[in-house]
Coordinates of C-alpha atoms in Angstrom, one line a residue:
Chain K
M1 CA 17.2 3.0 22.8
A2 CA 18.5 -0.4 22.1
V3 CA 21.4 0.8 20.3
L4 CA 23.8 -2.1 21.4
E5 CA 21.8 -4.9 19.7
M6 CA 24.4 -7.3 18.4
P7 CA 22.8 -7.9 14.8
E8 CA 22.9 -4.3 14.0
L9 CA 26.3 -3.6 15.3
T10 CA 27.9 -6.4 13.2
A11 CA 27.3 -4.1 10.2
L12 CA 30.3 -2.2 11.4
A13 CA 32.5 -5.4 11.3
P14 CA 35.0 -4.1 8.7
P15 CA 36.2 -1.2 10.6
M16 CA 35.9 -3.1 13.9
I17 CA 38.1 -6.0 12.6
L18 CA 40.7 -3.2 11.6
A19 CA 40.5 -1.7 15.1
L20 CA 40.8 -5.1 16.8
T21 CA 43.9 -6.0 14.8
A22 CA 45.5 -2.6 15.6
L23 CA 44.9 -3.2 19.3
V24 CA 46.3 -6.7 19.0
L25 CA 49.5 -5.4 17.4
F26 CA 49.6 -2.4 20.0
T27 CA 49.5 -4.9 22.8
Y28 CA 52.3 -6.9 21.1
D29 CA 54.3 -3.5 20.8
S30 CA 53.8 -2.7 24.5
I31 CA 54.9 -6.2 25.5
N32 CA 57.9 -6.5 23.3
P33 CA 58.7 -3.1 21.5
R34 CA 62.1 -4.3 20.0
S35 CA 60.6 -7.5 18.5
T36 CA 61.8 -8.1 15.1
N37 CA 59.7 -11.1 14.4
R38 CA 58.7 -9.6 11.2
P39 CA 56.6 -12.5 9.6
V40 CA 54.3 -12.6 12.6
I41 CA 53.8 -8.8 12.9
A42 CA 53.3 -8.2 9.2
G43 CA 51.2 -11.4 8.8
V44 CA 48.8 -10.2 11.8
A45 CA 48.4 -6.8 9.9
A46 CA 47.9 -8.6 6.5
V47 CA 45.4 -11.0 7.9
G48 CA 43.5 -8.4 9.9
S49 CA 43.1 -6.1 6.7
L50 CA 42.3 -9.0 4.6
A51 CA 39.5 -10.3 6.9
S52 CA 38.0 -6.6 6.8
L53 CA 38.1 -6.7 3.2
A54 CA 36.5 -10.1 2.9
V55 CA 33.8 -9.1 5.3
A56 CA 33.0 -5.9 3.4
V57 CA 32.9 -7.9 0.1
W58 CA 30.8 -10.5 1.6
F59 CA 28.3 -7.7 3.0
I60 CA 28.0 -6.0 -0.4
L61 CA 27.3 -9.4 -2.2
A62 CA 24.8 -10.4 0.6
G63 CA 22.8 -7.2 0.1
V64 CA 23.8 -5.5 3.3
G65 CA 23.2 -1.7 2.8
T66 CA 20.9 -2.3 -0.2
P67 CA 17.4 -1.0 0.5
V68 CA 14.9 -3.6 1.3
A69 CA 12.8 -2.4 -1.6
E70 CA 15.5 -3.5 -3.9
G71 CA 15.8 -7.2 -2.3
G72 CA 18.6 -6.3 0.1
N73 CA 18.8 -6.5 3.8
G74 CA 18.3 -2.8 4.3
V75 CA 20.5 0.1 5.3
F76 CA 21.9 0.0 8.8
D77 CA 21.5 3.2 10.8
L78 CA 23.5 2.9 13.9
F79 CA 23.6 5.2 17.0
E80 CA 20.6 7.3 15.9
G81 CA 22.0 8.1 12.4
Q82 CA 25.5 8.8 13.5
L83 CA 26.9 6.0 11.5
I84 CA 25.3 4.5 8.5
V85 CA 26.3 1.3 6.7
D86 CA 24.9 1.6 3.0
Q87 CA 26.4 0.5 -0.3
M88 CA 28.7 3.5 -0.6
A89 CA 30.1 2.9 2.9
L90 CA 30.8 -0.7 2.0
F91 CA 32.4 0.2 -1.4
F92 CA 34.8 2.5 0.4
M93 CA 35.6 0.0 3.1
I94 CA 36.6 -2.4 0.3
I95 CA 38.8 0.4 -1.2
V96 CA 40.6 0.9 2.4
G97 CA 40.8 -2.8 3.0
V98 CA 42.6 -3.5 -0.4
V99 CA 45.0 -0.7 0.0
T100 CA 45.7 -1.6 3.7
A101 CA 46.3 -5.2 2.7
L102 CA 48.7 -4.4 -0.1
V103 CA 50.6 -1.9 2.1
S104 CA 51.1 -4.4 5.1
I105 CA 52.4 -7.1 2.7
A106 CA 54.7 -4.7 1.0
S107 CA 56.0 -3.2 4.2
Y108 CA 57.4 -6.6 5.4
D109 CA 60.4 -6.2 3.2
Y110 CA 60.5 -2.4 3.0
L111 CA 61.0 -2.2 6.9
R112 CA 63.5 -5.1 7.3
D113 CA 65.9 -2.8 9.1
H114 CA 63.4 -0.7 11.1
A115 CA 63.8 -1.0 15.0
Y116 CA 60.2 -0.8 16.0
Q117 CA 58.1 -3.1 13.8
A118 CA 54.8 -3.6 15.6
E119 CA 54.3 0.0 16.4
Y120 CA 54.4 0.8 12.5
Y121 CA 51.7 -1.7 11.6
S122 CA 49.7 -0.8 14.6
L123 CA 49.6 2.9 13.4
V124 CA 48.8 1.7 9.9
L125 CA 45.9 -0.2 11.1
L126 CA 44.6 2.5 13.4
A127 CA 44.6 5.0 10.4
A128 CA 42.8 2.3 8.4
T129 CA 40.2 2.1 11.1
G130 CA 39.6 5.8 10.8
M131 CA 39.3 5.7 7.1
S132 CA 36.9 2.8 7.2
T133 CA 34.8 4.5 9.9
M134 CA 35.0 7.8 7.7
A135 CA 33.0 5.8 5.0
A136 CA 30.3 5.1 7.5
S137 CA 30.2 8.4 9.1
N138 CA 26.9 10.2 8.9
S139 CA 27.2 13.1 11.2
L140 CA 29.7 16.0 11.3
V141 CA 30.8 14.7 14.8
T142 CA 31.6 11.1 13.6
I143 CA 33.1 12.7 10.4
F144 CA 35.5 14.9 12.4
I145 CA 36.4 12.1 15.0
S146 CA 37.2 9.5 12.3
L147 CA 39.0 12.0 10.3
E148 CA 41.3 12.8 13.0
L149 CA 41.7 9.1 13.7
A150 CA 42.9 8.7 10.2
S151 CA 45.1 11.8 10.3
L152 CA 47.1 11.6 13.7
P153 CA 48.6 8.1 13.0
S154 CA 49.4 9.3 9.4
F155 CA 51.3 12.2 10.7
A156 CA 53.5 9.9 12.9
L157 CA 53.8 7.3 10.0
V158 CA 55.1 9.9 7.5
A159 CA 57.9 10.8 10.0
I160 CA 58.6 7.3 11.2
L161 CA 62.1 7.2 9.9
K162 CA 63.2 9.3 12.9
S163 CA 66.8 9.8 11.8
N164 CA 66.1 10.4 8.1
R165 CA 65.9 14.2 7.5
G166 CA 63.6 14.0 4.5
S167 CA 61.2 11.8 6.4
V168 CA 61.0 14.2 9.5
E169 CA 60.6 17.3 7.1
A170 CA 57.8 15.6 5.2
G171 CA 56.2 14.7 8.6
L172 CA 56.4 18.3 9.9
K173 CA 55.0 19.9 6.8
Y174 CA 52.1 17.2 6.6
F175 CA 51.5 17.9 10.3
L176 CA 51.4 21.7 10.1
I177 CA 49.1 21.8 7.1
G178 CA 46.9 19.0 8.7
A179 CA 46.7 20.8 12.0
L180 CA 45.7 24.1 10.2
S181 CA 43.1 22.5 7.9
S182 CA 41.5 20.5 10.8
A183 CA 41.2 23.8 12.6
I184 CA 39.5 25.4 9.6
F185 CA 37.2 22.3 9.3
V186 CA 36.1 22.2 12.8
Y187 CA 35.3 25.9 12.7
G188 CA 33.3 25.3 9.6
I189 CA 31.3 22.5 11.6
S190 CA 30.8 25.1 14.3
L191 CA 29.3 27.5 11.8
V192 CA 27.1 25.0 10.1
Y193 CA 25.9 23.9 13.5
G194 CA 25.1 27.4 14.3
A195 CA 23.1 27.9 11.2
T196 CA 21.1 24.6 11.6
G197 CA 21.3 23.7 15.3
H198 CA 22.2 20.1 14.2
M199 CA 25.3 17.9 13.3
Q200 CA 23.5 14.8 12.1
L201 CA 23.6 15.1 8.2
D202 CA 19.9 14.5 7.6
A203 CA 18.8 16.7 10.3
I204 CA 21.0 19.4 8.8
A205 CA 19.3 18.9 5.5
D206 CA 16.0 19.3 7.2
N207 CA 16.8 22.5 8.9
L208 CA 18.6 24.3 6.1
G209 CA 17.4 27.8 5.9
A210 CA 15.3 27.6 8.9
A211 CA 17.0 30.8 10.2
E212 CA 17.3 33.3 7.4
E213 CA 19.7 35.6 9.2
M214 CA 22.1 32.8 9.5
N215 CA 22.6 32.0 5.8
G216 CA 25.8 34.0 5.6
L217 CA 27.2 31.9 8.4
L218 CA 26.0 28.6 6.6
G219 CA 27.8 29.7 3.4
I220 CA 31.1 30.4 5.1
G221 CA 30.8 27.3 6.9
V222 CA 30.4 25.3 3.7
L223 CA 33.4 26.9 2.3
M224 CA 35.4 26.0 5.4
L225 CA 34.2 22.3 5.1
I226 CA 35.3 22.3 1.4
G227 CA 38.8 23.4 2.7
G228 CA 39.0 20.5 5.2
F229 CA 37.9 18.0 2.3
A230 CA 40.4 19.6 -0.2
Y231 CA 43.2 18.9 2.3
K232 CA 42.2 15.2 2.9
T233 CA 41.9 14.5 -0.8
A234 CA 45.0 16.6 -1.6
S235 CA 43.2 18.9 -3.9
V236 CA 43.8 22.8 -4.6
P237 CA 44.0 25.0 -2.5
F238 CA 45.4 22.5 0.1
H239 CA 47.4 20.3 -2.0
F240 CA 50.9 21.7 -1.1
W241 CA 51.6 19.0 1.5
A242 CA 51.1 16.2 -0.9
P243 CA 54.4 16.3 -2.9
E244 CA 56.6 16.9 0.2
A245 CA 54.8 14.3 2.4
Y246 CA 54.8 11.6 -0.3
E247 CA 58.5 12.3 -1.3
G248 CA 59.8 12.2 2.1
A249 CA 57.6 9.5 3.6
P250 CA 58.4 5.7 3.4
A251 CA 57.1 4.7 0.0
P252 CA 54.4 2.2 1.4
I253 CA 53.1 5.0 3.4
A254 CA 53.0 7.3 0.4
A255 CA 51.0 4.5 -1.3
F256 CA 48.6 4.3 1.7
L257 CA 48.0 8.0 2.0
S258 CA 47.6 8.9 -1.7
S259 CA 45.1 5.9 -2.2
A260 CA 43.3 5.1 0.9
S261 CA 43.4 8.4 2.7
K262 CA 42.3 10.1 -0.5
A263 CA 39.5 7.7 -1.0
A264 CA 38.3 8.3 2.6
G265 CA 38.4 12.0 2.1
F266 CA 36.2 11.8 -0.9
V267 CA 33.6 9.5 0.7
I268 CA 32.9 12.1 3.4
A269 CA 32.8 14.9 0.9
F270 CA 30.3 12.9 -1.3
R271 CA 28.0 12.0 1.7
V272 CA 28.1 15.5 3.2
F273 CA 27.3 17.4 0.0
T274 CA 24.5 14.8 -1.1
T275 CA 23.0 14.2 2.2
A276 CA 23.4 17.3 4.2
F277 CA 23.5 20.0 1.5
P278 CA 21.2 19.0 -1.3
L279 CA 21.9 21.1 -4.3
D280 CA 18.2 22.2 -5.1
V281 CA 17.6 23.6 -1.6
M282 CA 21.3 25.1 -1.4
Q283 CA 20.7 26.9 -4.8
T284 CA 17.6 28.6 -3.4
L285 CA 19.7 29.7 -0.4
G286 CA 22.2 31.2 -3.0
I287 CA 24.9 28.9 -2.1
D288 CA 25.7 26.8 -5.2
W289 CA 28.6 24.7 -4.1
S290 CA 28.7 22.7 -7.5
L291 CA 30.3 25.8 -9.1
V292 CA 33.0 25.8 -6.4
F293 CA 33.8 21.9 -7.3
I294 CA 33.6 22.9 -10.9
V295 CA 36.5 25.5 -10.5
L296 CA 38.3 23.2 -8.1
A297 CA 38.1 20.3 -10.4
I298 CA 39.4 22.1 -13.4
V299 CA 42.4 23.9 -11.4
T300 CA 43.2 20.7 -9.4
M301 CA 43.7 18.4 -12.4
T302 CA 45.6 21.0 -14.4
V303 CA 47.9 21.9 -11.4
G304 CA 48.6 18.4 -10.8
N305 CA 49.3 17.2 -14.3
F306 CA 51.5 20.3 -15.4
A307 CA 53.6 20.1 -12.2
A308 CA 53.9 16.2 -12.6
A309 CA 55.3 16.7 -16.2
T310 CA 58.1 18.8 -15.0
Q311 CA 59.4 16.6 -12.3
N312 CA 62.6 14.6 -12.5
N313 CA 62.0 12.5 -9.3
V314 CA 59.8 9.6 -9.9
K315 CA 58.0 9.7 -6.4
R316 CA 57.3 13.4 -6.8
M317 CA 55.9 12.8 -10.3
L318 CA 53.5 10.3 -8.8
A319 CA 52.7 12.7 -6.0
Y320 CA 51.6 15.3 -8.3
S321 CA 50.0 12.8 -10.6
S322 CA 48.0 12.0 -7.4
V323 CA 46.8 15.6 -7.1
G324 CA 45.8 15.4 -10.7
H325 CA 43.7 12.2 -10.1
A326 CA 42.0 14.1 -7.1
G327 CA 40.8 16.5 -9.8
Y328 CA 39.4 13.7 -11.9
A329 CA 37.5 12.3 -8.7
L330 CA 36.3 15.8 -7.9
I331 CA 34.2 15.7 -11.1
G332 CA 32.0 13.5 -9.3
L333 CA 30.9 16.3 -7.1
A334 CA 31.1 19.0 -9.9
G335 CA 28.7 16.9 -12.2
L336 CA 25.9 16.6 -9.6
T337 CA 22.8 18.3 -10.8
V338 CA 19.5 19.1 -9.2
D339 CA 17.7 16.1 -10.7
G340 CA 20.5 13.5 -11.4
G341 CA 24.3 12.8 -11.5
E342 CA 24.4 9.2 -10.2
L343 CA 26.4 8.2 -13.3
V344 CA 29.1 10.9 -12.7
L345 CA 29.3 10.2 -9.0
G346 CA 29.3 6.5 -9.5
A347 CA 32.1 7.0 -12.0
A348 CA 34.1 9.0 -9.4
M349 CA 33.8 6.1 -6.9
M350 CA 34.9 3.4 -9.6
H351 CA 37.8 5.8 -10.3
L352 CA 38.9 5.8 -6.7
L353 CA 38.5 1.9 -6.6
V354 CA 40.7 1.3 -9.7
Y355 CA 43.0 4.1 -8.5
G356 CA 43.3 2.1 -5.2
F357 CA 45.0 -0.7 -7.2
M358 CA 47.1 1.0 -9.8
N359 CA 48.4 4.0 -7.8
T360 CA 49.2 1.7 -4.8
G361 CA 51.0 -0.5 -7.2
A362 CA 52.9 2.4 -8.7
F363 CA 54.1 3.7 -5.3
L364 CA 55.0 0.0 -4.3
F365 CA 57.3 0.0 -7.4
V366 CA 59.0 2.9 -6.0
A367 CA 59.3 1.2 -2.7
L368 CA 60.9 -1.7 -4.6
A369 CA 63.3 0.7 -6.1
E370 CA 64.2 2.3 -2.8
Y371 CA 64.7 -1.2 -1.4
W372 CA 67.1 -2.0 -4.2
G373 CA 68.7 1.4 -3.7
V374 CA 68.8 2.3 -7.3
G375 CA 68.0 5.9 -6.7
R376 CA 65.1 8.3 -7.2
T377 CA 65.3 10.0 -10.6
F378 CA 64.0 8.8 -14.1
E379 CA 67.7 8.2 -15.2
D380 CA 68.2 6.0 -12.2
Y381 CA 65.4 3.8 -13.3
N382 CA 66.9 3.3 -16.7
G383 CA 67.0 -0.3 -17.9
L384 CA 65.6 -1.8 -14.8
S385 CA 63.6 -4.3 -17.1
K386 CA 66.7 -6.4 -17.7
Q387 CA 67.1 -7.3 -14.0
A388 CA 63.4 -7.3 -12.8
P389 CA 61.2 -8.0 -15.9
I390 CA 58.1 -9.0 -13.9
A391 CA 58.1 -5.9 -11.9
C392 CA 58.5 -3.8 -14.8
V393 CA 55.7 -5.3 -16.6
A394 CA 53.6 -4.5 -13.7
L395 CA 54.9 -1.0 -13.7
A396 CA 53.8 -0.5 -17.4
V397 CA 50.4 -1.9 -16.4
F398 CA 50.1 0.8 -13.7
M399 CA 51.3 3.6 -15.8
F400 CA 49.2 3.0 -18.7
S401 CA 46.2 2.5 -16.6
L402 CA 46.9 5.9 -14.7
A403 CA 47.2 7.5 -18.2
G404 CA 43.9 5.9 -19.2
I405 CA 45.0 3.8 -22.1
P406 CA 41.9 1.9 -23.4
P407 CA 42.4 -1.9 -22.3
F408 CA 43.0 -1.0 -18.7
G409 CA 40.6 -0.2 -15.7
G410 CA 41.8 3.5 -15.6
F411 CA 40.3 4.0 -19.1
W412 CA 36.9 2.8 -18.2
S413 CA 36.5 4.9 -15.1
K414 CA 37.6 8.0 -16.9
Y415 CA 35.3 7.1 -19.9
F416 CA 32.4 7.0 -17.4
L417 CA 33.5 10.3 -15.9
F418 CA 33.6 11.7 -19.2
T419 CA 30.2 10.6 -20.4
G420 CA 28.7 11.5 -16.9
A421 CA 29.9 15.1 -17.3
L422 CA 28.7 15.4 -20.9
E423 CA 25.3 14.1 -19.7
A424 CA 25.3 16.7 -16.8
A425 CA 26.3 19.4 -19.2
S426 CA 22.8 19.7 -20.5
A427 CA 21.9 21.1 -17.1
N428 CA 25.0 23.0 -16.6
P429 CA 27.1 24.0 -19.4
W430 CA 30.2 24.8 -17.3
L431 CA 30.7 21.0 -17.3
L432 CA 31.7 21.0 -21.0
A433 CA 34.9 22.8 -19.7
V434 CA 35.4 20.1 -17.1
A435 CA 35.0 17.4 -19.7
A436 CA 37.4 19.3 -22.1
A437 CA 39.9 19.7 -19.1
L438 CA 39.6 15.9 -18.4
V439 CA 40.4 15.0 -21.9
I440 CA 43.3 17.5 -22.3
N441 CA 44.8 16.6 -18.9
S442 CA 44.6 12.8 -19.7
A443 CA 46.6 13.4 -23.1
L444 CA 49.2 15.3 -21.1
S445 CA 49.6 12.9 -18.4
L446 CA 50.4 10.2 -21.1
Y447 CA 53.7 12.0 -21.7
Y448 CA 55.1 11.7 -18.2
Y449 CA 53.7 8.2 -17.5
S450 CA 55.2 6.8 -20.8
R451 CA 58.4 8.5 -20.0
L452 CA 58.8 6.2 -16.9
V453 CA 57.8 3.2 -19.0
K454 CA 60.4 4.3 -21.6
A455 CA 63.1 4.6 -19.0
V456 CA 62.7 1.0 -17.6
W457 CA 62.0 -0.6 -20.9
I458 CA 64.0 1.1 -23.6
E459 CA 66.7 3.2 -22.1
D460 CA 70.2 1.7 -21.3
P461 CA 71.4 1.8 -17.7
V462 CA 73.8 4.8 -16.8
L463 CA 75.8 2.6 -14.6
E464 CA 76.0 -1.2 -14.8
R465 CA 74.3 -2.8 -11.7
E466 CA 74.5 -6.0 -10.0
S467 CA 71.7 -8.3 -10.4
L468 CA 68.8 -7.1 -8.1
S469 CA 67.2 -9.2 -5.4
Q470 CA 63.4 -10.2 -5.5
P471 CA 61.9 -9.4 -2.1
T472 CA 58.8 -11.7 -1.8
G473 CA 56.4 -9.4 0.1
L474 CA 57.1 -6.2 -2.4
Y475 CA 56.9 -8.5 -5.4
A476 CA 53.9 -10.4 -4.2
A477 CA 51.9 -6.9 -3.5
I478 CA 53.0 -5.5 -6.7
V479 CA 51.8 -8.6 -8.8
V480 CA 48.5 -8.7 -7.1
A481 CA 47.9 -4.9 -7.7
A482 CA 48.9 -5.4 -11.5
V483 CA 46.7 -8.4 -11.8
M484 CA 43.7 -6.7 -10.1
T485 CA 44.3 -3.6 -12.4
V486 CA 43.9 -5.9 -15.3
L487 CA 41.3 -8.3 -13.9
I488 CA 39.0 -5.4 -13.0
L489 CA 38.2 -5.0 -16.6
P490 CA 36.3 -8.2 -17.3
G491 CA 34.7 -7.5 -13.7
F492 CA 34.0 -3.9 -14.6
G493 CA 30.3 -4.5 -15.3
P494 CA 29.4 -5.5 -11.6
V495 CA 31.7 -2.9 -10.1
A496 CA 30.2 -0.2 -12.3
D497 CA 26.7 -1.5 -11.4
A498 CA 27.7 -1.4 -7.6
A499 CA 29.2 2.0 -7.8
I500 CA 26.2 3.6 -9.8
G501 CA 23.8 1.7 -7.4
A502 CA 25.6 3.3 -4.5
A503 CA 25.6 6.7 -6.0
G504 CA 22.1 6.5 -6.9
A505 CA 21.2 5.5 -3.3
I506 CA 22.6 8.6 -1.6
I507 CA 21.3 11.0 -4.2
P508 CA 18.0 12.3 -2.8
Chain J
M1 CA 20.3 39.6 30.7
T2 CA 21.7 37.5 28.0
V3 CA 24.3 38.4 25.7
G4 CA 23.2 38.2 22.0
I5 CA 24.6 35.3 19.9
E6 CA 26.2 37.7 17.4
Y7 CA 28.7 38.9 20.3
Y8 CA 30.0 35.2 20.6
V9 CA 30.4 34.9 16.9
L10 CA 32.4 38.0 16.7
L11 CA 34.5 36.9 19.7
S12 CA 35.2 33.5 18.0
A13 CA 35.8 35.0 14.6
A14 CA 38.4 37.3 16.1
L15 CA 40.1 34.6 17.9
F16 CA 40.1 32.6 14.8
C17 CA 41.7 35.3 12.8
I18 CA 44.3 35.9 15.5
G19 CA 45.2 32.3 15.4
L20 CA 45.4 32.3 11.5
F21 CA 47.6 35.4 11.8
G22 CA 49.8 33.5 14.1
V23 CA 49.9 30.3 11.8
L24 CA 50.9 32.6 8.7
T25 CA 53.6 34.6 10.6
R26 CA 55.2 32.5 13.1
R27 CA 58.3 30.5 12.3
N28 CA 58.7 28.7 15.6
A29 CA 57.0 25.3 15.4
L30 CA 55.7 25.7 18.9
M31 CA 54.1 29.1 18.4
F32 CA 52.6 27.4 15.4
L33 CA 51.0 24.9 17.6
M34 CA 49.6 27.4 20.0
S35 CA 48.2 29.4 17.2
V36 CA 46.4 26.3 16.0
E37 CA 45.2 25.8 19.5
I38 CA 43.6 29.2 19.5
M39 CA 41.7 28.4 16.2
L40 CA 40.4 25.3 17.8
N41 CA 39.3 27.2 20.8
A42 CA 37.5 29.7 18.6
A43 CA 35.5 26.9 17.2
N44 CA 34.8 25.6 20.7
I45 CA 33.3 29.1 21.8
N46 CA 31.1 28.9 18.8
L47 CA 29.8 25.5 19.4
I48 CA 29.0 26.2 23.1
A49 CA 27.4 29.6 22.2
F50 CA 25.3 28.0 19.5
A51 CA 24.3 24.9 21.8
F52 CA 23.0 27.5 24.2
Y53 CA 21.2 29.4 21.4
H54 CA 19.5 26.4 19.9
G55 CA 18.8 24.8 23.3
N56 CA 20.4 21.5 22.4
L57 CA 23.5 19.9 24.0
S58 CA 25.3 18.3 20.9
G59 CA 27.4 21.4 20.5
Q60 CA 28.7 21.3 24.0
V61 CA 29.4 17.6 23.8
F62 CA 31.2 18.0 20.6
A63 CA 33.2 20.8 22.2
L64 CA 34.6 18.2 24.7
F65 CA 35.5 15.9 21.8
T66 CA 37.3 18.8 20.0
M67 CA 39.4 19.5 23.2
A68 CA 40.3 15.8 23.5
L69 CA 41.3 15.7 19.9
A70 CA 43.3 18.9 20.2
A71 CA 45.2 17.4 23.1
A72 CA 45.9 14.2 20.9
E73 CA 47.0 16.5 18.0
V74 CA 49.5 18.3 20.3
A75 CA 50.9 15.1 21.5
V76 CA 51.7 13.9 18.0
G77 CA 52.9 17.3 17.1
L78 CA 55.2 17.5 19.9
G79 CA 56.6 14.3 18.9
I80 CA 57.4 15.4 15.5
I81 CA 58.8 18.7 16.7
L82 CA 61.1 16.6 18.9
V83 CA 62.5 14.6 16.0
L84 CA 62.7 18.0 14.1
Y85 CA 64.9 19.4 16.8
R86 CA 67.1 16.1 16.8
N87 CA 67.6 16.2 13.1
F88 CA 67.9 19.9 12.4
R89 CA 69.0 21.3 16.0
D90 CA 66.2 23.9 15.5
V91 CA 62.4 24.3 15.8
D92 CA 62.2 26.9 13.0
V93 CA 59.7 25.6 10.5
T94 CA 61.5 27.4 7.5
V95 CA 64.7 25.5 8.2
P96 CA 63.8 22.1 6.7
S97 CA 63.3 22.9 2.9
A98 CA 65.3 20.3 1.2
M99 CA 62.3 19.5 -0.9
R100 CA 61.0 22.1 -3.2
W101 CA 59.4 22.2 -6.4

């Protein structure tokens, strides 16, 4: 029972650094809540998230989480399998670290007039701790607790502009749907526990179908769990909160929720459905969850992309595009087959990593536009390139990468998703429909993404503007995100290997 | 005499549906919160009944965690409802509707 041995526990360093940083900021906030020393507060948050990111990258390079048979340091099983640090956990800790660092740096300028600075960063870091722990959760207990740790600060963060009606409305809607879906999720957990008698994912897998008369309960429980995941990843049928919450929230928080929170939702979905509910056993029980994900993937990407194409508000367009991208990542679960699927699951993980850069960057450009106060619609963005060429080049990179134009990272992850879906189609012909939906929706998405690029680069401004300021933090975050979106291309080989390796390790 | 597990499940399913009905029909944000609490407690009944049925304690312990999390959720929710009231002078969840698609 030596669960508190130091060497084992250090495998959890990335989330622990985030938690420590959050507590430092919290202490600072309790001592001096009205402090406006923005460089120190934002600096602590950025350094903490960068340290967490650095440790996660170092771990994955040093072979922590890689099985000993493949020359690594072995998978770390903590607290009797409640938490697990494997390649997939580290991969998603990296995504959370990247997004948190970008958001902390960008918030430095965005929050210049905000009264309570340290409280904001402390909540961001607490939510990031929850997301990072979600990546390592290996039991329905830890999954639920870390999910709530990620959700509760997010509700407060969306509503943090307390006298702004939009922010409060967004916070209320996010909270109401969040509370409902967490109730559904915990009820699903109770049913799965009833059917199997266990909460730890491997133990659930061992006890599937042990009690024949409980299989109906198990099926309903699995459906309710899918509902909880759909909420966290902003997929159909629980996607209604996303456009409202992203539009009303401060733009850096919208970036944080749409990238990191979505990735964290996917990592628990990947782990639960590959570890606890192996497809071959579930099919013999008559609960074929891959069919559910096929339908959800097609519906989610179609709803997201068609709704995005009709928007006039840029932030709302990005919100619906994020619903569409949740549909692309769902292919990772839809494409799992009884004897394979690591390519398609790995592709979904790659897509979430690339998405962490390009989507965060796109929302941070919206944050920059809100900082300037230029307005919210496509017309308001007209001709921005004359005043801010660098940021607009970055915006073009994000948009073309989100659309999946060949030279950028977004193309490669979609390409892997497509080939993975085609490969799995030999076992399950329905995946041909998924692959077709992916291509059609990507083509459609090019329309509304390029509309934004056309607005900033080609159109003339409706009103003449003064020259625009260049806030350091926001610019730095946007440029880093753009550079990484491009640089991930030559580095795509190792990223793809890491993702596919991580996917192969969790598929039984 | 022990009560069969199916009665517990029926009770909790009924509570869950009552809570869900409340969520879908109530317009007062506080009533909405109470309905969500009923749904969470339905899950707690399940967890404790199944813990007794399976003879292990993880369900009971998890029910304690669920209660703590429900309390935390109410704390955050009441904070949001408070700023809602300050901005809209009402706790009706259908009043803030500036954002529609």
